[in-house]
Coordinates of C-alpha atoms in Angstrom, one line a residue:
X4 CA -45.4 8.2 -17.8
X5 CA -45.1 11.9 -17.2
X6 CA -44.9 13.0 -13.6
X7 CA -47.0 15.8 -12.1
X8 CA -44.1 18.2 -12.2
X9 CA -43.9 17.8 -15.9
X10 CA -40.5 16.2 -16.2
X11 CA -39.7 13.5 -18.7
X12 CA -40.9 10.2 -17.4
X13 CA -39.3 6.8 -17.8
X14 CA -41.0 4.1 -19.8
X15 CA -40.7 0.9 -17.6
X16 CA -39.2 -2.2 -19.0
X17 CA -41.9 -4.6 -20.0
X18 CA -40.5 -7.8 -18.8
X19 CA -37.7 -8.8 -16.4
X20 CA -35.0 -6.6 -14.9
X21 CA -31.4 -5.8 -15.6
X22 CA -29.3 -7.8 -13.2
X23 CA -26.5 -6.5 -10.9
X24 CA -23.9 -9.2 -11.6
X25 CA -20.7 -7.3 -12.7
X26 CA -17.9 -6.7 -10.2
X27 CA -14.9 -4.4 -10.3
X28 CA -12.7 -6.5 -12.6
X29 CA -15.6 -7.2 -14.9
X30 CA -16.3 -3.5 -15.2
X31 CA -12.6 -2.7 -15.6
X32 CA -12.2 -5.3 -18.3
X33 CA -15.3 -4.0 -20.2
X34 CA -13.7 -0.5 -20.4
X35 CA -10.2 -1.9 -21.0
X36 CA -11.5 -4.3 -23.6
X37 CA -13.0 -1.3 -25.4
X38 CA -9.8 0.7 -25.2
X39 CA -7.6 -2.1 -26.6
X40 CA -9.0 -2.9 -30.0
X41 CA -7.9 -2.3 -33.5
X42 CA -6.5 1.0 -32.3
X43 CA -3.4 -0.5 -30.8
X44 CA -2.5 -2.2 -34.1
X45 CA -3.1 0.8 -36.3
X46 CA -3.1 3.9 -34.0
X47 CA 0.7 4.2 -33.8
X48 CA 1.1 4.1 -37.6
X49 CA -1.6 6.7 -38.3
X50 CA -0.3 9.0 -35.5
X51 CA 3.3 8.8 -36.8
X52 CA 2.1 9.6 -40.3
X53 CA 0.4 12.7 -39.0
X54 CA 2.9 14.0 -36.6
X55 CA 6.2 11.9 -36.8
X56 CA 8.0 11.3 -33.5
X57 CA 6.0 14.2 -32.0
X58 CA 3.0 11.8 -32.0
X59 CA 4.3 10.9 -28.5
X60 CA 3.0 14.4 -27.5
X61 CA -0.3 13.6 -29.2
X62 CA -0.7 10.5 -27.0
X63 CA 0.2 12.4 -23.8
X64 CA -2.2 15.2 -24.8
X65 CA -5.0 12.8 -25.6
X66 CA -4.4 10.9 -22.3
X67 CA -4.6 14.1 -20.3
X68 CA -7.8 15.3 -22.1
X69 CA -9.6 12.0 -21.9
X70 CA -8.5 11.6 -18.2
X71 CA -10.4 14.7 -17.4
X72 CA -13.5 13.3 -19.1
X73 CA -13.0 9.9 -17.5
X74 CA -13.0 11.5 -14.0
X75 CA -16.2 13.4 -14.8
X76 CA -17.8 10.1 -16.0
X77 CA -16.6 8.4 -12.8
X78 CA -18.5 10.9 -10.6
X79 CA -21.6 10.7 -12.7
X80 CA -21.5 7.0 -12.8
X81 CA -21.2 6.5 -9.1
X82 CA -23.8 9.1 -8.2
X83 CA -26.3 7.9 -10.9
X84 CA -25.6 4.3 -11.5
X85 CA -28.0 3.6 -14.4
X86 CA -27.8 1.6 -17.7
X87 CA -26.8 3.7 -20.7
X88 CA -25.5 6.5 -18.5
X89 CA -24.1 8.7 -21.2
X90 CA -27.7 9.0 -22.6
X91 CA -29.3 9.5 -19.2
X92 CA -27.1 12.0 -17.4
X93 CA -28.0 14.8 -19.8
X94 CA -31.6 13.8 -19.6
X95 CA -31.5 14.2 -15.8
X96 CA -30.1 17.8 -16.1
X97 CA -31.6 19.1 -19.3
X98 CA -34.6 17.0 -20.2
X99 CA -35.7 14.6 -22.9
X100 CA -34.3 16.4 -25.9
X101 CA -30.8 16.7 -24.4
X102 CA -31.0 13.0 -23.4
X103 CA -32.0 12.1 -26.9
X104 CA -29.2 14.2 -28.6
X105 CA -26.5 12.8 -26.3
X106 CA -27.8 9.3 -26.4
X107 CA -28.4 9.2 -30.2
X108 CA -24.8 10.5 -30.8
X109 CA -23.5 7.9 -28.4
X110 CA -25.5 5.2 -30.1
X111 CA -24.3 6.2 -33.5
X112 CA -20.7 5.8 -32.5
X113 CA -21.2 2.7 -30.5
X114 CA -23.2 0.8 -33.0
X115 CA -20.6 1.7 -35.7
X116 CA -17.6 0.6 -33.8
X117 CA -18.5 -3.1 -33.7
X118 CA -18.6 -3.4 -37.6
X119 CA -15.5 -1.2 -37.9
X120 CA -13.6 -3.6 -35.6
X121 CA -14.9 -6.6 -37.5
X122 CA -13.7 -5.0 -40.8
X123 CA -10.3 -4.4 -39.2
X124 CA -10.1 -8.1 -38.3
X125 CA -10.9 -9.3 -41.7
X126 CA -8.5 -6.8 -43.4
X127 CA -5.7 -8.2 -41.3
X128 CA -6.6 -11.8 -42.1
X129 CA -6.8 -11.0 -45.8
X130 CA -3.1 -10.1 -45.6
X131 CA -2.3 -13.8 -45.0
X132 CA -1.5 -15.3 -48.4
X133 CA -3.7 -18.5 -48.0
X134 CA -6.7 -16.4 -46.8
X135 CA -6.3 -13.9 -49.7
X136 CA -6.1 -16.7 -52.3
X137 CA -8.7 -19.1 -51.0
X138 CA -11.3 -16.9 -49.2
X139 CA -10.9 -13.5 -50.8
X140 CA -12.4 -11.5 -48.0
X141 CA -11.8 -8.1 -49.6
X142 CA -12.4 -6.6 -53.0
X143 CA -9.7 -4.7 -54.8
X144 CA -11.0 -1.4 -53.4
X145 CA -10.7 -2.7 -49.8
X146 CA -14.5 -3.2 -49.2
X147 CA -15.9 -6.6 -48.2
X148 CA -16.4 -9.2 -50.8
X149 CA -19.5 -11.5 -50.6
X150 CA -17.3 -14.0 -48.7
X151 CA -16.1 -11.3 -46.4
X152 CA -19.6 -10.1 -45.7
X153 CA -20.5 -13.7 -44.8
X154 CA -17.7 -14.0 -42.3
X155 CA -18.5 -10.5 -40.9
X156 CA -22.1 -11.5 -40.4
X157 CA -21.0 -14.6 -38.5
X158 CA -18.9 -12.5 -36.2
X159 CA -21.7 -10.0 -35.6
X160 CA -24.1 -12.9 -34.9
X161 CA -21.6 -14.4 -32.4
X162 CA -21.4 -11.1 -30.6
X163 CA -25.2 -10.9 -30.5
X164 CA -25.6 -14.4 -29.1
X165 CA -23.1 -13.8 -26.3
X166 CA -24.9 -10.6 -25.4
X167 CA -28.3 -12.3 -25.4
X168 CA -27.0 -15.0 -23.0
X169 CA -26.7 -12.3 -20.3
X170 CA -24.4 -9.7 -18.9
X171 CA -22.6 -12.3 -16.7
X172 CA -21.6 -14.3 -19.8
X173 CA -20.6 -11.0 -21.5
X174 CA -18.3 -10.0 -18.7
X175 CA -16.7 -13.4 -18.4
X176 CA -16.1 -13.9 -22.1
X177 CA -14.8 -10.4 -22.4
X178 CA -12.4 -10.9 -19.4
X179 CA -10.8 -13.9 -21.0
X180 CA -10.3 -11.9 -24.3
X181 CA -9.0 -8.9 -22.5
X182 CA -6.3 -10.9 -20.8
X183 CA -5.0 -12.0 -24.2
X184 CA -5.5 -8.5 -25.6
X185 CA -3.3 -7.0 -22.8
X186 CA -0.6 -9.7 -22.9
X187 CA 0.1 -9.4 -26.7
X188 CA 0.8 -5.6 -26.7
X189 CA 3.0 -5.9 -23.6
X190 CA 4.9 -8.7 -25.3
X191 CA 5.3 -6.6 -28.4
X192 CA 6.8 -3.7 -26.4
X193 CA 9.3 -6.0 -24.8
X194 CA 10.4 -7.9 -27.9
X195 CA 10.6 -5.0 -30.3
X196 CA 12.5 -2.9 -27.8
X197 CA 15.0 -5.8 -27.3
X198 CA 15.5 -6.8 -30.9
X199 CA 15.3 -3.6 -33.0
X200 CA 15.4 -0.1 -31.6
X201 CA 16.9 2.9 -33.4
X202 CA 17.1 6.1 -31.2
X203 CA 18.0 8.1 -34.3
X204 CA 14.5 7.5 -35.6
X205 CA 13.2 10.1 -33.2
X206 CA 14.9 12.9 -35.2
X207 CA 14.7 11.4 -38.6
X208 CA 12.4 12.3 -41.5
X209 CA 12.4 16.0 -40.8
X210 CA 13.2 16.1 -37.1
X211 CA 11.2 15.3 -34.0
X212 CA 8.2 17.4 -35.1
X213 CA 8.2 17.5 -38.9
X214 CA 4.7 18.8 -39.2
X215 CA 4.7 21.2 -36.2
X216 CA 1.8 21.7 -33.8
X217 CA -0.7 21.2 -36.6
X218 CA 0.5 17.6 -37.0
X219 CA 0.4 17.0 -33.3
X220 CA -3.2 18.1 -33.1
X221 CA -4.2 16.4 -36.4
X222 CA -3.0 13.1 -35.0
X223 CA -5.6 13.1 -32.3
X224 CA -8.6 12.4 -34.5
X225 CA -6.5 10.3 -36.9
X226 CA -6.4 7.4 -34.5
X227 CA -5.1 8.5 -31.1
X228 CA -8.4 9.5 -29.5
X229 CA -10.1 6.6 -31.2
X230 CA -7.6 4.2 -29.6
X231 CA -8.0 5.6 -26.1
X232 CA -11.8 6.0 -26.2
X233 CA -14.0 3.4 -24.5
X234 CA -13.4 4.1 -20.8
X235 CA -17.1 4.9 -20.5
X236 CA -18.3 1.4 -21.2
X237 CA -18.2 0.5 -17.5
X238 CA -20.6 3.5 -17.0
X239 CA -23.0 2.1 -19.6
X240 CA -23.3 -1.1 -17.5
X241 CA -23.9 1.0 -14.3
X242 CA -27.4 -0.5 -13.9
X243 CA -25.8 -4.0 -13.9
X244 CA -22.8 -3.3 -11.6
X245 CA -22.8 -5.3 -8.3
X246 CA -21.5 -2.3 -6.3
X247 CA -21.6 0.7 -8.6
X248 CA -20.8 3.3 -5.9
X249 CA -17.6 1.6 -5.0
X250 CA -16.5 0.0 -8.3
X251 CA -17.5 2.3 -11.2
X252 CA -15.0 5.1 -10.5
X253 CA -12.2 2.6 -9.8
X254 CA -12.9 0.7 -13.0
X255 CA -12.9 3.8 -15.2
X256 CA -9.8 5.3 -13.8
X257 CA -7.8 2.0 -13.7
X258 CA -8.8 1.2 -17.3
X259 CA -7.8 4.7 -18.5
X260 CA -4.5 4.6 -16.7
X261 CA -3.5 1.1 -18.1
X262 CA -4.6 2.0 -21.6
X263 CA -2.7 5.4 -21.8
X264 CA 0.6 3.9 -20.5
X265 CA 0.3 1.0 -22.8
X266 CA -0.3 3.1 -25.9
X267 CA 2.6 5.5 -25.1
X268 CA 5.0 2.5 -24.8
X269 CA 3.7 1.1 -28.1
X270 CA 4.3 4.4 -29.9
X271 CA 7.8 4.5 -28.5
X272 CA 8.7 1.1 -29.7
X273 CA 7.0 1.6 -33.0
X274 CA 9.0 4.7 -33.8
X275 CA 12.3 3.1 -32.5
X276 CA 11.6 -0.2 -34.3
X277 CA 11.2 1.2 -37.8
X278 CA 13.8 0.7 -40.5
X279 CA 15.7 4.0 -40.7
X280 CA 15.8 3.7 -44.5
X281 CA 12.0 4.0 -44.7
X282 CA 12.2 7.5 -43.0
X283 CA 14.7 9.1 -45.4
X284 CA 11.8 10.6 -47.4
X285 CA 9.6 11.5 -44.4
X286 CA 6.8 9.8 -42.5
X287 CA 4.3 9.1 -45.3
X288 CA 5.1 5.4 -45.5
X289 CA 7.2 4.4 -42.5
X290 CA 6.5 0.7 -42.9
X291 CA 6.2 0.6 -46.7
X292 CA 3.1 1.3 -48.8
X293 CA 0.5 -1.4 -48.6
X294 CA 1.6 -3.0 -45.3
X295 CA -1.5 -3.2 -43.1
X296 CA 0.1 -4.7 -40.0
X297 CA 2.8 -2.3 -38.9
X298 CA 4.0 -4.3 -35.8
X299 CA 3.9 -7.5 -37.7
X300 CA 6.1 -5.9 -40.4
X301 CA 8.6 -4.7 -37.8
X302 CA 8.7 -8.1 -36.0
X303 CA 9.2 -10.1 -39.2
X304 CA 12.1 -7.7 -40.3
X305 CA 13.7 -8.2 -36.9
X306 CA 13.6 -12.0 -37.3
X307 CA 10.8 -12.6 -34.8
X308 CA 8.4 -14.4 -37.1
X309 CA 6.7 -16.1 -34.2
X310 CA 5.7 -12.7 -32.9
X311 CA 4.4 -11.6 -36.3
X312 CA 2.2 -14.8 -36.3
X313 CA 0.9 -13.9 -32.8
X314 CA 0.2 -10.4 -34.0
X315 CA -1.9 -11.6 -36.9
X316 CA -3.8 -13.8 -34.5
X317 CA -4.3 -10.8 -32.2
X318 CA -5.3 -8.7 -35.1
X319 CA -8.4 -10.8 -35.2
X320 CA -8.9 -11.3 -31.4
X321 CA -8.4 -7.7 -30.3
X322 CA -10.9 -6.0 -32.7
X323 CA -13.3 -8.9 -32.3
X324 CA -13.2 -8.5 -28.5
X325 CA -13.9 -4.8 -28.8
X326 CA -16.8 -5.5 -31.2
X327 CA -18.3 -7.8 -28.6
X328 CA -18.3 -5.1 -26.0
X329 CA -19.8 -2.5 -28.3
X330 CA -22.7 -4.6 -29.3
X331 CA -23.6 -4.7 -25.6
X332 CA -22.9 -1.0 -25.1
X333 CA -25.0 0.2 -28.1
X334 CA -27.9 -2.0 -26.9
X335 CA -27.8 -0.3 -23.4
X336 CA -27.9 3.1 -25.1
X337 CA -31.0 2.3 -27.2
X338 CA -32.6 0.7 -24.1
X339 CA -31.9 4.0 -22.2
X340 CA -33.4 6.1 -24.9
X341 CA -36.5 4.0 -25.0
X342 CA -36.8 4.3 -21.2
X343 CA -36.8 8.0 -21.7
X344 CA -39.6 7.8 -24.2
X345 CA -37.5 9.2 -27.0
X346 CA -37.3 5.9 -29.0
X347 CA -40.0 3.2 -29.4
X348 CA -40.8 1.6 -26.0
X349 CA -40.2 -1.9 -27.4
X350 CA -36.5 -1.3 -27.2
X351 CA -36.8 -1.1 -23.4
X352 CA -38.0 -4.8 -23.2
X353 CA -35.7 -6.8 -20.9
X354 CA -35.6 -10.6 -21.3
X355 CA -35.8 -13.1 -18.5
X356 CA -32.0 -13.3 -18.7
X357 CA -31.8 -9.6 -17.8
X358 CA -30.7 -8.2 -21.1
X359 CA -32.4 -5.6 -23.4
X360 CA -33.3 -8.2 -26.1
X361 CA -34.7 -6.0 -28.9
X362 CA -32.0 -3.4 -28.4
X363 CA -29.4 -6.1 -28.9
X364 CA -31.2 -7.2 -32.1
X365 CA -31.3 -3.6 -33.3
X366 CA -27.5 -3.4 -32.8
X367 CA -27.0 -6.4 -34.9
X368 CA -29.2 -5.0 -37.7
X369 CA -27.5 -1.6 -37.6
X370 CA -24.1 -3.3 -37.7
X371 CA -25.0 -5.3 -40.7
X372 CA -26.0 -2.1 -42.5
X373 CA -22.6 -0.6 -41.7
X374 CA -21.0 -3.4 -43.7
X375 CA -22.2 -1.7 -46.9
X376 CA -19.3 -0.5 -49.1
X377 CA -17.9 2.2 -46.8
X378 CA -14.4 3.5 -46.6
X379 CA -11.5 1.9 -44.8
X380 CA -10.7 1.8 -41.1
X381 CA -8.5 4.8 -41.4
X382 CA -11.1 7.0 -43.1
X383 CA -13.8 6.2 -40.6
X384 CA -12.0 6.8 -37.3
X385 CA -12.2 10.6 -37.7
X386 CA -16.0 10.5 -37.9
X387 CA -16.3 8.1 -35.0
X388 CA -13.9 10.1 -32.9
X389 CA -15.9 13.3 -33.4
X390 CA -19.1 11.5 -32.5
X391 CA -17.5 10.2 -29.4
X392 CA -16.3 13.7 -28.5
X393 CA -19.8 15.1 -28.8
X394 CA -21.1 12.3 -26.5
X395 CA -18.3 13.0 -24.0
X396 CA -19.0 16.8 -24.1
X397 CA -22.4 16.4 -22.5
X398 CA -20.9 14.8 -19.4
X399 CA -19.0 17.8 -17.8
X400 CA -22.0 20.1 -18.5
X401 CA -24.3 17.6 -16.9
X402 CA -22.0 17.2 -13.9
X403 CA -21.9 20.9 -13.1
X404 CA -25.7 21.3 -13.6
X405 CA -26.5 18.3 -11.4
X406 CA -24.1 19.4 -8.7
X407 CA -26.0 22.7 -8.6
X408 CA -29.5 21.4 -9.0
X409 CA -29.1 18.2 -7.0
X410 CA -26.4 19.0 -4.4
X411 CA -27.7 16.6 -1.7
X412 CA -27.1 13.5 -3.9
X413 CA -24.6 11.0 -2.4
X414 CA -21.5 11.1 -4.5
X415 CA -19.1 8.3 -3.5
X416 CA -16.5 9.8 -5.9
X417 CA -16.1 13.5 -6.5
X418 CA -14.0 15.1 -9.2
X419 CA -11.2 17.2 -7.6
X420 CA -11.5 20.9 -8.4
X421 CA -14.7 20.3 -10.4
X422 CA -15.2 24.0 -10.9
X423 CA -12.1 24.0 -13.1
X424 CA -12.0 20.4 -14.2
X425 CA -15.6 20.3 -15.7
X426 CA -15.3 23.3 -18.0
X427 CA -11.7 22.2 -19.0
X428 CA -13.1 18.8 -19.9
X429 CA -15.8 20.4 -22.0
X430 CA -13.2 22.5 -23.8
X431 CA -11.1 19.4 -24.4
X432 CA -14.0 17.6 -26.0
X433 CA -14.7 20.5 -28.2
X434 CA -11.1 20.8 -29.3
X435 CA -11.2 17.1 -30.4
X436 CA -14.3 17.8 -32.4
X437 CA -12.6 20.8 -34.1
X438 CA -9.5 18.8 -34.8
X439 CA -11.6 16.1 -36.3
X440 CA -12.3 18.4 -39.3
X441 CA -15.2 20.2 -40.9
X442 CA -16.2 17.2 -43.1
X443 CA -16.8 15.1 -40.0
X444 CA -18.7 17.8 -38.1
X445 CA -21.2 18.6 -40.7
X446 CA -22.0 14.9 -41.4
X447 CA -22.6 14.4 -37.7
X448 CA -24.9 17.4 -37.6
X449 CA -27.0 15.8 -40.3
X450 CA -27.0 12.4 -38.5
X451 CA -28.1 14.1 -35.2
X452 CA -30.9 15.8 -37.2
X453 CA -32.1 12.4 -38.4
X454 CA -32.2 11.3 -34.8
X455 CA -34.3 14.2 -33.8
X456 CA -36.7 13.4 -36.7
X457 CA -37.1 9.9 -35.3
X458 CA -37.7 11.3 -31.9
X459 CA -40.5 13.5 -33.4
X460 CA -42.1 10.5 -35.0
X461 CA -41.9 8.5 -31.8
X462 CA -43.5 11.3 -29.8
X463 CA -46.3 11.7 -32.4
X464 CA -47.1 8.0 -32.2
X465 CA -47.1 8.0 -28.3
X466 CA -50.2 8.5 -26.3
X467 CA -50.2 12.1 -25.0
X468 CA -50.2 11.1 -21.3
X469 CA -47.0 9.0 -21.9
X470 CA -45.1 11.5 -24.0
X471 CA -41.8 12.8 -22.5
X472 CA -41.9 16.5 -21.7
X473 CA -39.5 18.5 -23.7
X474 CA -37.9 21.4 -21.8
X475 CA -37.1 23.7 -24.6
X476 CA -35.3 26.2 -22.4
X477 CA -33.1 23.7 -20.8
X478 CA -32.0 22.3 -24.1
X479 CA -31.8 25.6 -25.9
X480 CA -28.0 25.6 -25.8
X481 CA -27.5 22.3 -27.8
X482 CA -28.1 23.4 -31.4
X483 CA -26.3 26.8 -31.1
X484 CA -23.4 24.8 -29.7
X485 CA -23.3 22.2 -32.5
X486 CA -23.9 24.7 -35.3
X487 CA -21.3 27.0 -33.8
X488 CA -18.7 24.2 -33.8
X489 CA -19.5 23.4 -37.4
X490 CA -19.1 27.0 -38.4
X491 CA -15.8 27.3 -36.6
X492 CA -14.7 24.1 -38.4
X493 CA -15.7 25.6 -41.7
X494 CA -13.6 28.7 -41.0
X495 CA -10.8 26.8 -39.4
X496 CA -7.7 24.7 -40.4
X497 CA -8.6 21.0 -40.2
X498 CA -10.3 18.6 -42.6
X499 CA -11.5 18.8 -46.2
X500 CA -13.7 21.8 -46.8
X501 CA -12.1 24.0 -44.1
X502 CA -11.5 27.5 -45.5
X503 CA -8.3 28.3 -43.4
X504 CA -9.5 31.7 -42.6
X505 CA -8.7 31.5 -38.9
X506 CA -5.0 31.8 -38.3
X507 CA -3.1 29.1 -36.4
X508 CA -3.5 29.2 -32.6
X509 CA -6.2 31.9 -33.0
X510 CA -8.5 29.1 -34.2
X511 CA -7.9 27.2 -30.9
X512 CA -8.5 30.4 -28.9
X513 CA -11.8 30.8 -30.7
X514 CA -12.8 27.2 -29.8
X515 CA -11.8 27.7 -26.1
X516 CA -13.7 30.9 -25.7
X517 CA -16.8 29.6 -27.6
X518 CA -16.8 26.5 -25.4
X519 CA -16.6 28.4 -22.1
X520 CA -19.5 30.6 -23.2
X521 CA -21.7 27.6 -24.2
X522 CA -20.8 25.9 -20.9
X523 CA -21.8 28.8 -18.8
X524 CA -25.1 29.2 -20.7
X525 CA -25.9 25.5 -20.6
X526 CA -25.5 25.3 -16.8
X527 CA -27.6 28.4 -16.3
X528 CA -30.6 27.0 -18.2
X529 CA -30.6 23.5 -16.7
X530 CA -33.9 22.2 -15.3
X531 CA -34.8 23.4 -11.8
X532 CA -33.9 21.4 -8.8
X533 CA -37.4 20.0 -8.2
X534 CA -37.7 18.5 -11.7
X535 CA -34.1 17.2 -11.6
X536 CA -34.8 15.5 -8.2
X537 CA -38.1 14.0 -9.4
X538 CA -36.5 12.4 -12.5
X539 CA -33.5 11.1 -10.5
X540 CA -35.6 9.8 -7.6
X541 CA -37.9 8.0 -9.9
X542 CA -34.9 6.2 -11.5
X543 CA -33.5 5.4 -8.1
X544 CA -36.8 3.9 -7.0
X545 CA -36.9 1.7 -10.0
X546 CA -33.2 0.6 -9.4
X547 CA -34.1 -0.2 -5.8
X548 CA -37.0 -2.3 -7.0
X549 CA -34.7 -4.1 -9.4
X550 CA -32.2 -4.9 -6.7
X551 CA -35.0 -6.2 -4.5
X552 CA -36.2 -8.5 -7.2
X553 CA -32.7 -9.7 -7.9
X554 CA -32.0 -10.8 -4.3
X555 CA -32.4 -14.6 -4.1

């Protein structure tokens, strides 16, 4: 319903309520389980191919940039603990159109990650001789065979059933998987460092930084940022956290810290564990052309066949665990968009088990469509990374706008020096989008346009009194921002189709200046305080009702 002040109203769930059943460790494991997926098995290889040993700088840079964004999400999540928060924070500050744009982008990346992780699992399994000869999960071009599609569908169905059983089952099953997912990388670091470590590799193949700064930056969308993303998944479950004001910020920060340290250690032992002979010609094929499991290759060469076997098992478990989480995350996003009135209201239906049933079903269907013959894991991570960065970029703008328009809101966690940290976080997200390349940005621009078309259809089919109000002024910065980034990418130096017209480092300066101008304009046109408070207070009232109904 639309309120008297004209703000976008929330469409209430039609049956049942989301249940506050997830504690600190459940939230931490949801974020950590998203961070540790196929990225830990493949991220070090793709980063090394892009930047050589200087990929260590790529991980440090990505960790610092994403840490800023994680802190911003931590404050937003504790101040506004709602389900599908990445879609709803921009809606609080800039209205329905901003919420739809952020939420649709977040949904696109989340709903794609589960099938990507499943494909990564099956690609690893297909490297086992018996599997390849008896099951034939992949075609010659690397896409799924009919048998592979069948196994992929079974995995997606398993993820869906676990999510339908309720958030408590999701948190418990994910916690068990995350303990395994954390133990195997730690074991890999210890064993590879002990058995085979060549310090000379850090200056081999053209020196420490064979591709210069361009390679360091290019490594970020080639797998580094993709590997570290996922900290926000605890935020998506904010409406189901037992004590969100206390636990959300701790969960996000703890998961981000563990993930960053682990990935840096993995990159170190990967570089040191390589056969120096493979680096004589450079970093194009550091583990040999055709080897899909880099750590398994290193372990087998070092005589640790038992570790190679564990790594092939984990190559199935880790991506599958991440896929499980992202089915739940994408369903919370479509649920949030339906609550805003920007997607069909049926997606806001909550079952008696306290889960958004139809949104989970939609995630399953969309995941199945993603199994159509698409490119490999490596060629998709850039697109998903850019989509994630667009989603992340809405958070610092929303934080600053909400601090100014809603200053009295209780904020259990506050970002230190937010006046500097928030614009810096926005710049960081825009740099990741730029480094992702022009071909990724223009494709996402089309996909976002398709989401807006769906929004227009939804609004046209909704009774006038229930339509969300679109504040055109508050959302006026979004399309100039996205089109501007696409144009900079076209003129810049990254990705297929880029014209290389902007000189090195000047291109980065252009992105920084453009980002700061957009940031300032966006904050200045946010909805007024009364409309912001009305929207947030209505959501807080519904959350209070939910808590009251959940009390035994």
